[in-house]
Structure formats: structure tokens, C-alpha cells
């Protein structure tokens, strides 16, 4: 049986042809699956009876089993999905006034092994298929529609970010059809500006995404220079900042937004000094360099500590001082609120349950970086309290 969640509309057209049906039937079928959440071919009443019969014996719309669901005090929802063989992945819905953002996973685990990331620390098991990426969205969309009793035209999910477990650009073949289904007017109909791929900097795939399916781009930067970024984001050793920025500039020629979002996780005593803020400002403005900088916005993210990291969250006053340097230098900079950290759903906290088939975690323990040492001893700060959250009911 073929899981129809694995197809974008073009792929579904190919499948219909394989069944001896006209390609255009795929559009009707796609709407039933992704706009109405229907799983039973018999209920797809405007499809030809012959197609419904063939679907009943050859295809399924198979969602992922929900292993658990947690709801945070601030309304954030985290689902743990069982993807088999001892692996589980996490998906997070973040409601805010006027919008609802769904954070999807692209891999079970992650091989990039960023120092500050719980997912990376767990190691890597496998890539998710397109069906497993879309099944996260499918479940959240129709579960939230049901709970919030949304009328046609109302949306719970207005934005999708590929920022959950995994490096999406290391799972490119599965990612692109999933993005196309999100953008498709016969699917979820999301604007390119509201679908974001976040990468640690897989340069060749940034270039391919520009040509294949340009959506909003976010880059996990986290350091103002290669020496520190080599330690925090090991992929930097392969694709250093100059190459990464060049790829981003090229990407912006076709992107739906005229800037790249740079994510910068604030680590106490590691990357949060005023001097490092100045270096970051010079980097993005291209001050004193032959190469231009990068049109960007910068998100400063509070670090969400996990026991094995040995890292700590920057104090709020240090984050504010860092932000001020960037803002006074003309760079749009926001300090992200931490959401859902009481259920470990915040940025960098997603860990799921992953069988590490690459022994990344074991290797990382043996190769403890020597450069990163906290210069300031301070306790990790905690969020002051939950923000009130109302259900999202925004028009598309
Ligand atoms: S931050 Fe992203 S790329 Fe880095 S280890 Fe975590 S999931 Fe992987």
C-alpha cells in the first residue's frame, strides 16, 4: 500500500497515471487529503467510483502514531510521534496573537551536532520521508481544526518553520515535495514568506533550494567568526562563513523575502560579549572586508540548557547589551521569547527518542572542544512566567 502523504501534487498525478487514471484527478484527491483531512477513499464522493475502488486496494493515508502530547502553560503544544524502530520525533505548535507557528522535524536526530542543541547531542538515526514530514503538519492541522472548531477559511497554522529535529537541507529529496505541498493552493496554501527553512549552513543545498523551491531562509549562525563557529556548529569547518554568506546573498536573488534571518543562541561567556556583538555587526555589514555583508535580521535566542551541554544561558542584561550594539548599528534585532520550555519544547530542546546509529554523541564526548570555556560564572536564568495565550483564529 502506498502512503499518499508522500506526494506533492505532481507526484500524486504520477501515481494516478500509474493507476490508469487521468492526472487531473490528483488535484481533487490532494484537496481531500490536505484540505479536508479525509483518510477514507470511500468518503471522497466527487472522485470517480473506479478511482475510489483502486485507492481502497492500493493506497492509504497513514498518519504517524502519537506517542504523547504535552501542553505548556503558555499554550505551546508538543507532540511526540513514533516513527518506528525505537525512534520518535517532535513537533511543536506555538500559538501567538494573530498567528500560529508549527515547527516540524526533518530527521530522527541530527548529525550536525551543534554544541548547544539537545537534538544534535542525541546523535542521528535517519532521514524522515516526505510522508513523515507532511504527516506532522497533517496531524496538527486537523487536530487543531477540530479542537478550535475552526470555520472554513480560518487557520490555526499560519506559519511553518523547518526548525525542529534535524538539518532539513541534509534531507533535501524529502524536504522539497513537502514544501511544495505546504505552498500548494490545493494543499495548505501557505505563502512562501510564511514557510521557513532553517539551516546550519549546507551551502550546496542552499543554492539548490534557491532554484527548486525558494521559501524564507533562516541560518543558524551563533558566532561572529569562523574560529568560534567551528566549535559551536561543526559544519562550519566544511562551509565557512564567507561561503555561507555568499550562498545566502545568491539565495536572496530569488527568495520571497529580502533578508535572511540569522539565529544566534546566546551562550553565557561564550559568544555574548560586547566585542562579539561588534564583530557580528561588522560581519553582517561587511565593514572593512572586500566581500559585502548580508541583508539580514538577527534573532537572539535564549539558550535552553540541557544537562550534557555544559553551557549556560546569557543573563538578560548581557543579551540586551548585545542587542543594543546591533540595533544601534542599524540591524533589525529581536530577542526571542522562550516558548514551551516547561515541556522542553523550546528552541534546541527537542530531543525525541533517537537510536543514534552514527554514534555522534559518543564521538562528541571523546572530542570535547577545548576552546569553549565560560568566562563568566553565572547561574542560568529562568523565564519569569508564562504568557497568556488565546487560541489562534486568524483569517488566511
Ligand atoms: S541546531 Fe539544528 S543543525 Fe544543529 S544539531 Fe541541532 S538540529 Fe542539528
PDB file of C-alpha atoms in Angstrom, residues 10-246:
ATOM      1  CA  UNK A  10       2.805  16.392  -9.211  1.00  0.00           C
ATOM      2  CA  UNK A  11       3.811  13.128  -7.552  1.00  0.00           C
ATOM      3  CA  UNK A  12       0.178  12.320  -6.882  1.00  0.00           C
ATOM      4  CA  UNK A  13      -0.507  12.939 -10.584  1.00  0.00           C
ATOM      5  CA  UNK A  14       2.146  10.371 -11.471  1.00  0.00           C
ATOM      6  CA  UNK A  15       0.539   7.915  -9.060  1.00  0.00           C
ATOM      7  CA  UNK A  16      -2.906   8.467 -10.593  1.00  0.00           C
ATOM      8  CA  UNK A  17      -1.443   7.748 -14.026  1.00  0.00           C
ATOM      9  CA  UNK A  18       0.085   4.534 -12.692  1.00  0.00           C
ATOM     10  CA  UNK A  19      -3.420   3.542 -11.617  1.00  0.00           C
ATOM     11  CA  UNK A  20      -4.669   4.204 -15.154  1.00  0.00           C
ATOM     12  CA  UNK A  21      -6.421   7.431 -14.152  1.00  0.00           C
ATOM     13  CA  UNK A  22      -6.156  10.979 -15.527  1.00  0.00           C
ATOM     14  CA  UNK A  23      -3.558  13.236 -13.911  1.00  0.00           C
ATOM     15  CA  UNK A  24      -6.096  15.920 -13.076  1.00  0.00           C
ATOM     16  CA  UNK A  25      -7.753  13.553 -10.597  1.00  0.00           C
ATOM     17  CA  UNK A  26      -4.744  14.247  -8.375  1.00  0.00           C
ATOM     18  CA  UNK A  27      -5.980  17.768  -7.675  1.00  0.00           C
ATOM     19  CA  UNK A  28      -9.299  16.514  -6.295  1.00  0.00           C
ATOM     20  CA  UNK A  29      -7.553  13.822  -4.315  1.00  0.00           C
ATOM     21  CA  UNK A  30      -4.955  16.268  -2.982  1.00  0.00           C
ATOM     22  CA  UNK A  31      -7.716  18.549  -1.725  1.00  0.00           C
ATOM     23  CA  UNK A  32      -9.447  15.691   0.062  1.00  0.00           C
ATOM     24  CA  UNK A  33      -6.236  14.744   1.822  1.00  0.00           C
ATOM     25  CA  UNK A  34      -4.723  18.116   2.704  1.00  0.00           C
ATOM     26  CA  UNK A  35      -7.689  20.483   2.868  1.00  0.00           C
ATOM     27  CA  UNK A  36     -10.338  18.169   4.324  1.00  0.00           C
ATOM     28  CA  UNK A  37      -8.202  15.689   6.216  1.00  0.00           C
ATOM     29  CA  UNK A  38     -10.068  12.728   4.764  1.00  0.00           C
ATOM     30  CA  UNK A  39      -8.445   9.302   5.004  1.00  0.00           C
ATOM     31  CA  UNK A  40     -11.170   7.075   3.631  1.00  0.00           C
ATOM     32  CA  UNK A  41     -11.344   6.935  -0.189  1.00  0.00           C
ATOM     33  CA  UNK A  42     -14.970   5.833   0.029  1.00  0.00           C
ATOM     34  CA  UNK A  43     -15.835   9.206   1.550  1.00  0.00           C
ATOM     35  CA  UNK A  44     -14.248  11.165  -1.332  1.00  0.00           C
ATOM     36  CA  UNK A  45     -17.563  11.472  -3.051  1.00  0.00           C
ATOM     37  CA  UNK A  46     -16.584  13.604  -6.050  1.00  0.00           C
ATOM     38  CA  UNK A  47     -13.952  11.105  -7.194  1.00  0.00           C
ATOM     39  CA  UNK A  48     -14.903   8.579  -9.851  1.00  0.00           C
ATOM     40  CA  UNK A  49     -16.019   5.291  -8.324  1.00  0.00           C
ATOM     41  CA  UNK A  50     -13.308   3.475 -10.312  1.00  0.00           C
ATOM     42  CA  UNK A  51     -10.583   5.618  -8.687  1.00  0.00           C
ATOM     43  CA  UNK A  52     -12.062   5.201  -5.211  1.00  0.00           C
ATOM     44  CA  UNK A  53     -12.036   1.441  -5.682  1.00  0.00           C
ATOM     45  CA  UNK A  54      -8.413   1.441  -6.860  1.00  0.00           C
ATOM     46  CA  UNK A  55      -7.351   3.649  -3.953  1.00  0.00           C
ATOM     47  CA  UNK A  56      -9.055   1.341  -1.477  1.00  0.00           C
ATOM     48  CA  UNK A  57      -6.851  -1.551  -2.569  1.00  0.00           C
ATOM     49  CA  UNK A  58      -3.582   0.249  -3.367  1.00  0.00           C
ATOM     50  CA  UNK A  59      -3.203   3.326  -1.142  1.00  0.00           C
ATOM     51  CA  UNK A  60      -3.515   4.584   2.395  1.00  0.00           C
ATOM     52  CA  UNK A  61      -3.315   7.983   4.082  1.00  0.00           C
ATOM     53  CA  UNK A  62      -1.249   6.926   7.026  1.00  0.00           C
ATOM     54  CA  UNK A  63      -0.699   9.360   9.872  1.00  0.00           C
ATOM     55  CA  UNK A  64       2.060   8.982  12.441  1.00  0.00           C
ATOM     56  CA  UNK A  65       1.168   7.369  15.780  1.00  0.00           C
ATOM     57  CA  UNK A  66       1.134   9.952  18.560  1.00  0.00           C
ATOM     58  CA  UNK A  67       3.290   8.699  21.417  1.00  0.00           C
ATOM     59  CA  UNK A  68       2.478  11.658  23.643  1.00  0.00           C
ATOM     60  CA  UNK A  69       1.144  15.176  23.687  1.00  0.00           C
ATOM     61  CA  UNK A  70       2.079  17.908  26.135  1.00  0.00           C
ATOM     62  CA  UNK A  71       0.571  21.361  26.502  1.00  0.00           C
ATOM     63  CA  UNK A  72       2.702  24.071  28.100  1.00  0.00           C
ATOM     64  CA  UNK A  73       1.489  26.765  30.425  1.00  0.00           C
ATOM     65  CA  UNK A  74       1.857  29.265  27.578  1.00  0.00           C
ATOM     66  CA  UNK A  75      -0.325  27.198  25.206  1.00  0.00           C
ATOM     67  CA  UNK A  76       2.525  25.664  23.240  1.00  0.00           C
ATOM     68  CA  UNK A  77       1.756  22.072  22.227  1.00  0.00           C
ATOM     69  CA  UNK A  78       4.395  19.412  21.695  1.00  0.00           C
ATOM     70  CA  UNK A  79       3.611  16.128  20.014  1.00  0.00           C
ATOM     71  CA  UNK A  80       5.926  13.159  20.140  1.00  0.00           C
ATOM     72  CA  UNK A  81       5.415  10.918  17.101  1.00  0.00           C
ATOM     73  CA  UNK A  82       6.566   7.335  16.911  1.00  0.00           C
ATOM     74  CA  UNK A  83       8.420   6.801  13.618  1.00  0.00           C
ATOM     75  CA  UNK A  84       9.346   3.185  14.318  1.00  0.00           C
ATOM     76  CA  UNK A  85      12.479   1.224  15.185  1.00  0.00           C
ATOM     77  CA  UNK A  86      12.781   2.970  18.531  1.00  0.00           C
ATOM     78  CA  UNK A  87      12.820   6.488  17.066  1.00  0.00           C
ATOM     79  CA  UNK A  88      10.447   9.293  17.956  1.00  0.00           C
ATOM     80  CA  UNK A  89      10.347  12.838  16.641  1.00  0.00           C
ATOM     81  CA  UNK A  90       8.858  16.029  17.992  1.00  0.00           C
ATOM     82  CA  UNK A  91       6.597  18.672  16.501  1.00  0.00           C
ATOM     83  CA  UNK A  92       5.709  21.920  18.232  1.00  0.00           C
ATOM     84  CA  UNK A  93       2.784  24.302  17.744  1.00  0.00           C
ATOM     85  CA  UNK A  94       3.320  27.827  19.054  1.00  0.00           C
ATOM     86  CA  UNK A  95       0.182  29.975  19.276  1.00  0.00           C
ATOM     87  CA  UNK A  96       0.558  33.735  19.320  1.00  0.00           C
ATOM     88  CA  UNK A  97      -1.940  36.537  18.823  1.00  0.00           C
ATOM     89  CA  UNK A  98      -2.766  36.589  15.113  1.00  0.00           C
ATOM     90  CA  UNK A  99      -0.598  33.679  14.117  1.00  0.00           C
ATOM     91  CA  UNK A 100       0.187  30.067  14.818  1.00  0.00           C
ATOM     92  CA  UNK A 101       3.555  28.584  14.006  1.00  0.00           C
ATOM     93  CA  UNK A 102       4.219  24.898  13.546  1.00  0.00           C
ATOM     94  CA  UNK A 103       7.795  23.710  13.953  1.00  0.00           C
ATOM     95  CA  UNK A 104       8.451  20.487  12.036  1.00  0.00           C
ATOM     96  CA  UNK A 105      11.206  17.895  12.286  1.00  0.00           C
ATOM     97  CA  UNK A 106      13.053  16.684   9.195  1.00  0.00           C
ATOM     98  CA  UNK A 107      15.225  13.918  10.654  1.00  0.00           C
ATOM     99  CA  UNK A 108      15.223  11.491  13.574  1.00  0.00           C
ATOM    100  CA  UNK A 109      18.152  13.064  15.376  1.00  0.00           C
ATOM    101  CA  UNK A 110      20.767  15.171  13.641  1.00  0.00           C
ATOM    102  CA  UNK A 111      24.320  14.566  12.510  1.00  0.00           C
ATOM    103  CA  UNK A 112      25.479  18.194  12.647  1.00  0.00           C
ATOM    104  CA  UNK A 113      25.969  18.025  16.400  1.00  0.00           C
ATOM    105  CA  UNK A 114      25.815  21.690  17.345  1.00  0.00           C
ATOM    106  CA  UNK A 115      27.173  22.166  20.847  1.00  0.00           C
ATOM    107  CA  UNK A 116      24.084  23.888  22.259  1.00  0.00           C
ATOM    108  CA  UNK A 117      21.443  21.589  20.758  1.00  0.00           C
ATOM    109  CA  UNK A 118      19.766  18.680  22.538  1.00  0.00           C
ATOM    110  CA  UNK A 119      18.852  17.062  19.216  1.00  0.00           C
ATOM    111  CA  UNK A 120      22.433  17.128  17.997  1.00  0.00           C
ATOM    112  CA  UNK A 121      23.643  15.728  21.274  1.00  0.00           C
ATOM    113  CA  UNK A 122      21.420  12.675  20.829  1.00  0.00           C
ATOM    114  CA  UNK A 123      23.024  11.713  17.543  1.00  0.00           C
ATOM    115  CA  UNK A 124      21.489  10.750  14.221  1.00  0.00           C
ATOM    116  CA  UNK A 125      19.249   7.851  13.311  1.00  0.00           C
ATOM    117  CA  UNK A 126      17.735   8.508   9.878  1.00  0.00           C
ATOM    118  CA  UNK A 127      16.114  10.922   7.476  1.00  0.00           C
ATOM    119  CA  UNK A 128      12.360  11.255   7.562  1.00  0.00           C
ATOM    120  CA  UNK A 129      10.399  10.594   4.380  1.00  0.00           C
ATOM    121  CA  UNK A 130       8.180  13.242   2.801  1.00  0.00           C
ATOM    122  CA  UNK A 131       5.167  11.402   4.238  1.00  0.00           C
ATOM    123  CA  UNK A 132       6.616  11.653   7.748  1.00  0.00           C
ATOM    124  CA  UNK A 133       7.294  15.385   7.368  1.00  0.00           C
ATOM    125  CA  UNK A 134       3.827  16.065   5.976  1.00  0.00           C
ATOM    126  CA  UNK A 135       2.165  13.747   8.492  1.00  0.00           C
ATOM    127  CA  UNK A 136       3.300  16.107  11.267  1.00  0.00           C
ATOM    128  CA  UNK A 137       1.568  19.012   9.536  1.00  0.00           C
ATOM    129  CA  UNK A 138      -1.467  16.900   8.611  1.00  0.00           C
ATOM    130  CA  UNK A 139      -1.993  15.789  12.198  1.00  0.00           C
ATOM    131  CA  UNK A 140      -1.523  19.268  13.686  1.00  0.00           C
ATOM    132  CA  UNK A 141      -3.723  20.949  11.079  1.00  0.00           C
ATOM    133  CA  UNK A 142      -6.734  18.691  11.515  1.00  0.00           C
ATOM    134  CA  UNK A 143      -6.338  18.164  15.251  1.00  0.00           C
ATOM    135  CA  UNK A 144      -6.240  21.929  15.830  1.00  0.00           C
ATOM    136  CA  UNK A 145      -9.129  22.499  13.409  1.00  0.00           C
ATOM    137  CA  UNK A 146     -11.190  20.016  15.376  1.00  0.00           C
ATOM    138  CA  UNK A 147     -10.279  21.386  18.801  1.00  0.00           C
ATOM    139  CA  UNK A 148     -10.736  25.015  17.899  1.00  0.00           C
ATOM    140  CA  UNK A 149     -13.861  24.276  15.823  1.00  0.00           C
ATOM    141  CA  UNK A 150     -12.491  26.407  13.018  1.00  0.00           C
ATOM    142  CA  UNK A 151     -14.794  27.517  10.248  1.00  0.00           C
ATOM    143  CA  UNK A 152     -13.716  27.166   6.610  1.00  0.00           C
ATOM    144  CA  UNK A 153     -11.220  29.922   5.882  1.00  0.00           C
ATOM    145  CA  UNK A 154      -9.981  30.138   9.458  1.00  0.00           C
ATOM    146  CA  UNK A 155      -6.500  28.892  10.153  1.00  0.00           C
ATOM    147  CA  UNK A 156      -4.768  27.551  13.190  1.00  0.00           C
ATOM    148  CA  UNK A 157      -1.420  27.179  11.426  1.00  0.00           C
ATOM    149  CA  UNK A 158      -0.338  30.315   9.600  1.00  0.00           C
ATOM    150  CA  UNK A 159       3.408  29.659   9.509  1.00  0.00           C
ATOM    151  CA  UNK A 160       5.596  26.586   9.202  1.00  0.00           C
ATOM    152  CA  UNK A 161       9.236  26.525  10.200  1.00  0.00           C
ATOM    153  CA  UNK A 162      11.575  23.636   9.468  1.00  0.00           C
ATOM    154  CA  UNK A 163      13.372  24.162  12.766  1.00  0.00           C
ATOM    155  CA  UNK A 164      12.565  21.007  14.704  1.00  0.00           C
ATOM    156  CA  UNK A 165      14.785  17.968  14.934  1.00  0.00           C
ATOM    157  CA  UNK A 166      17.280  17.598  12.118  1.00  0.00           C
ATOM    158  CA  UNK A 167      19.066  19.594   9.438  1.00  0.00           C
ATOM    159  CA  UNK A 168      16.437  19.909   6.674  1.00  0.00           C
ATOM    160  CA  UNK A 169      18.966  20.555   3.927  1.00  0.00           C
ATOM    161  CA  UNK A 170      20.629  17.221   4.687  1.00  0.00           C
ATOM    162  CA  UNK A 171      17.300  15.607   3.795  1.00  0.00           C
ATOM    163  CA  UNK A 172      16.712  17.571   0.634  1.00  0.00           C
ATOM    164  CA  UNK A 173      14.939  14.980  -1.521  1.00  0.00           C
ATOM    165  CA  UNK A 174      12.194  14.511   1.073  1.00  0.00           C
ATOM    166  CA  UNK A 175      12.037  18.179   2.034  1.00  0.00           C
ATOM    167  CA  UNK A 176      11.210  19.738  -1.327  1.00  0.00           C
ATOM    168  CA  UNK A 177       7.980  17.793  -2.080  1.00  0.00           C
ATOM    169  CA  UNK A 178       6.848  18.527   1.471  1.00  0.00           C
ATOM    170  CA  UNK A 179       7.464  22.249   0.961  1.00  0.00           C
ATOM    171  CA  UNK A 180       5.570  22.136  -2.328  1.00  0.00           C
ATOM    172  CA  UNK A 181       2.561  20.570  -0.608  1.00  0.00           C
ATOM    173  CA  UNK A 182       2.643  23.315   2.031  1.00  0.00           C
ATOM    174  CA  UNK A 183       2.706  26.032  -0.619  1.00  0.00           C
ATOM    175  CA  UNK A 184       0.170  24.437  -2.971  1.00  0.00           C
ATOM    176  CA  UNK A 185      -3.147  26.292  -3.157  1.00  0.00           C
ATOM    177  CA  UNK A 186      -4.843  22.903  -3.369  1.00  0.00           C
ATOM    178  CA  UNK A 187      -2.919  21.814  -0.270  1.00  0.00           C
ATOM    179  CA  UNK A 188      -2.171  24.066   2.701  1.00  0.00           C
ATOM    180  CA  UNK A 189      -1.871  27.243   0.610  1.00  0.00           C
ATOM    181  CA  UNK A 190       0.814  28.815   2.768  1.00  0.00           C
ATOM    182  CA  UNK A 191       2.686  31.820   1.420  1.00  0.00           C
ATOM    183  CA  UNK A 192       6.370  31.356   0.604  1.00  0.00           C
ATOM    184  CA  UNK A 193       7.068  34.114   3.094  1.00  0.00           C
ATOM    185  CA  UNK A 194       5.419  32.064   5.847  1.00  0.00           C
ATOM    186  CA  UNK A 195       7.333  28.850   5.251  1.00  0.00           C
ATOM    187  CA  UNK A 196      10.876  28.966   6.585  1.00  0.00           C
ATOM    188  CA  UNK A 197      13.719  26.523   6.140  1.00  0.00           C
ATOM    189  CA  UNK A 198      16.325  26.864   8.850  1.00  0.00           C
ATOM    190  CA  UNK A 199      19.784  25.540   8.105  1.00  0.00           C
ATOM    191  CA  UNK A 200      23.090  25.301   9.877  1.00  0.00           C
ATOM    192  CA  UNK A 201      24.688  26.187   6.528  1.00  0.00           C
ATOM    193  CA  UNK A 202      24.641  23.367   3.969  1.00  0.00           C
ATOM    194  CA  UNK A 203      25.903  25.647   1.210  1.00  0.00           C
ATOM    195  CA  UNK A 204      25.288  23.499  -1.905  1.00  0.00           C
ATOM    196  CA  UNK A 205      21.727  22.796  -0.847  1.00  0.00           C
ATOM    197  CA  UNK A 206      21.012  26.481  -0.170  1.00  0.00           C
ATOM    198  CA  UNK A 207      21.916  27.030  -3.813  1.00  0.00           C
ATOM    199  CA  UNK A 208      19.625  24.206  -4.953  1.00  0.00           C
ATOM    200  CA  UNK A 209      16.735  25.376  -2.807  1.00  0.00           C
ATOM    201  CA  UNK A 210      17.002  28.826  -4.406  1.00  0.00           C
ATOM    202  CA  UNK A 211      16.314  27.208  -7.783  1.00  0.00           C
ATOM    203  CA  UNK A 212      13.871  24.465  -6.756  1.00  0.00           C
ATOM    204  CA  UNK A 213      11.597  25.959  -4.122  1.00  0.00           C
ATOM    205  CA  UNK A 214      12.657  29.305  -2.636  1.00  0.00           C
ATOM    206  CA  UNK A 215      10.998  29.985   0.704  1.00  0.00           C
ATOM    207  CA  UNK A 216      12.072  32.138   3.633  1.00  0.00           C
ATOM    208  CA  UNK A 217      15.556  31.223   4.835  1.00  0.00           C
ATOM    209  CA  UNK A 218      16.962  31.197   8.354  1.00  0.00           C
ATOM    210  CA  UNK A 219      20.579  30.393   9.151  1.00  0.00           C
ATOM    211  CA  UNK A 220      21.897  29.193  12.484  1.00  0.00           C
ATOM    212  CA  UNK A 221      24.928  31.435  12.838  1.00  0.00           C
ATOM    213  CA  UNK A 222      25.673  31.615  16.574  1.00  0.00           C
ATOM    214  CA  UNK A 223      29.186  33.065  16.230  1.00  0.00           C
ATOM    215  CA  UNK A 224      30.737  36.149  14.646  1.00  0.00           C
ATOM    216  CA  UNK A 225      33.840  34.391  13.334  1.00  0.00           C
ATOM    217  CA  UNK A 226      34.930  31.047  11.921  1.00  0.00           C
ATOM    218  CA  UNK A 227      37.090  30.064  14.874  1.00  0.00           C
ATOM    219  CA  UNK A 228      34.195  30.071  17.330  1.00  0.00           C
ATOM    220  CA  UNK A 229      31.636  28.830  14.795  1.00  0.00           C
ATOM    221  CA  UNK A 230      33.867  25.848  14.021  1.00  0.00           C
ATOM    222  CA  UNK A 231      33.347  24.808  17.635  1.00  0.00           C
ATOM    223  CA  UNK A 232      29.665  25.622  18.027  1.00  0.00           C
ATOM    224  CA  UNK A 233      28.438  24.484  14.598  1.00  0.00           C
ATOM    225  CA  UNK A 234      30.894  21.846  13.337  1.00  0.00           C
ATOM    226  CA  UNK A 235      29.539  22.095   9.781  1.00  0.00           C
ATOM    227  CA  UNK A 236      31.318  25.456   9.602  1.00  0.00           C
ATOM    228  CA  UNK A 237      34.611  23.618   9.122  1.00  0.00           C
ATOM    229  CA  UNK A 238      33.263  22.453   5.770  1.00  0.00           C
ATOM    230  CA  UNK A 239      31.336  25.584   4.796  1.00  0.00           C
ATOM    231  CA  UNK A 240      32.877  28.630   6.494  1.00  0.00           C
ATOM    232  CA  UNK A 241      31.058  31.900   6.998  1.00  0.00           C
ATOM    233  CA  UNK A 242      32.279  33.621   3.818  1.00  0.00           C
ATOM    234  CA  UNK A 243      30.961  30.762   1.666  1.00  0.00           C
ATOM    235  CA  UNK A 244      27.755  30.630   3.671  1.00  0.00           C
ATOM    236  CA  UNK A 245      27.101  34.345   3.275  1.00  0.00           C
ATOM    237  CA  UNK A 246      27.848  34.172  -0.450  1.00  0.00           C
TER     238      UNK A 246
END
